[in-house]
mmCIF file of C-alpha atoms in Angstrom:
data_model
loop_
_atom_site.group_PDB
_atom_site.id
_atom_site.type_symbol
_atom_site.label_atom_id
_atom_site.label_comp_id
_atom_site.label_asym_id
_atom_site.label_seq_id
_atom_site.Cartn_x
_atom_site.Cartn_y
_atom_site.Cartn_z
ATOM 1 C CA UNK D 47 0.000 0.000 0.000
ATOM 2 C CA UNK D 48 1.669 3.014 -1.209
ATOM 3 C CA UNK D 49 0.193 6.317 0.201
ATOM 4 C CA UNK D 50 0.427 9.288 -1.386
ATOM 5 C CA UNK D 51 0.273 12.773 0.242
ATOM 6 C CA UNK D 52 -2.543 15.242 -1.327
ATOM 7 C CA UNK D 53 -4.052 12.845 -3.394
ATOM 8 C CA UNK D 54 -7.659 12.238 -2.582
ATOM 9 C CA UNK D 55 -7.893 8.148 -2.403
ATOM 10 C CA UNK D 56 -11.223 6.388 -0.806
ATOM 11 C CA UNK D 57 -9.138 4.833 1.608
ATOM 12 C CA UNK D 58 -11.022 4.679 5.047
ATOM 13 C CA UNK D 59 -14.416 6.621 3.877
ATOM 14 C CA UNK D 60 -12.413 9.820 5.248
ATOM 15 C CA UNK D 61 -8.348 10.912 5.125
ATOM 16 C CA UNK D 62 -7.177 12.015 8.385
ATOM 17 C CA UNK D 63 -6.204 15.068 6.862
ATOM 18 C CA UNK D 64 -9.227 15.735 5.489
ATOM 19 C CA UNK D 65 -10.800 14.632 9.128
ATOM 20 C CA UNK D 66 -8.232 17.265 10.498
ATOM 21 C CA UNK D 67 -9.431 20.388 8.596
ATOM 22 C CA UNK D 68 -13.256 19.433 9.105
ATOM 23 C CA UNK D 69 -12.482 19.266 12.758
ATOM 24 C CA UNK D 70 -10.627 22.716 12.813
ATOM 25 C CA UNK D 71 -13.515 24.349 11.017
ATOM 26 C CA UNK D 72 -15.843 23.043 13.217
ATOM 27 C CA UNK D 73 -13.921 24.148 15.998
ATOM 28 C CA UNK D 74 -13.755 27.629 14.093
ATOM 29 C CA UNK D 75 -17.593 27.935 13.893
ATOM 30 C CA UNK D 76 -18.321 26.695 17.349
ATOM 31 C CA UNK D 77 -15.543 29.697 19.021
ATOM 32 C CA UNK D 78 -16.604 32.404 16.261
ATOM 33 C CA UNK D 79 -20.126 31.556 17.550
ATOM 34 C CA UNK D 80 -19.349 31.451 20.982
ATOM 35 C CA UNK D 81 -17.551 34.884 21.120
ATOM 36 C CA UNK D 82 -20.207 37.164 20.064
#
């Protein structure tokens, strides 16, 4: 299994860098909510 970084491959439903930057957005949302 050869894995190559920035390609988007239907490996595990979900890359963990793609799970990474959905997480940080969410967290983004949730504080710029938060902090009115």
């Amino acid at each position: 299994m050869s894995k190559k970084s920035g390609s988007k491959t239907p490996d595990s439903g979900m890359s963990p860098h793609t799970k990474e930057i959905l997480e940080k957005s969410e967290n983004a949302i949730n504080n710029s909510s938060s902090n009115r």
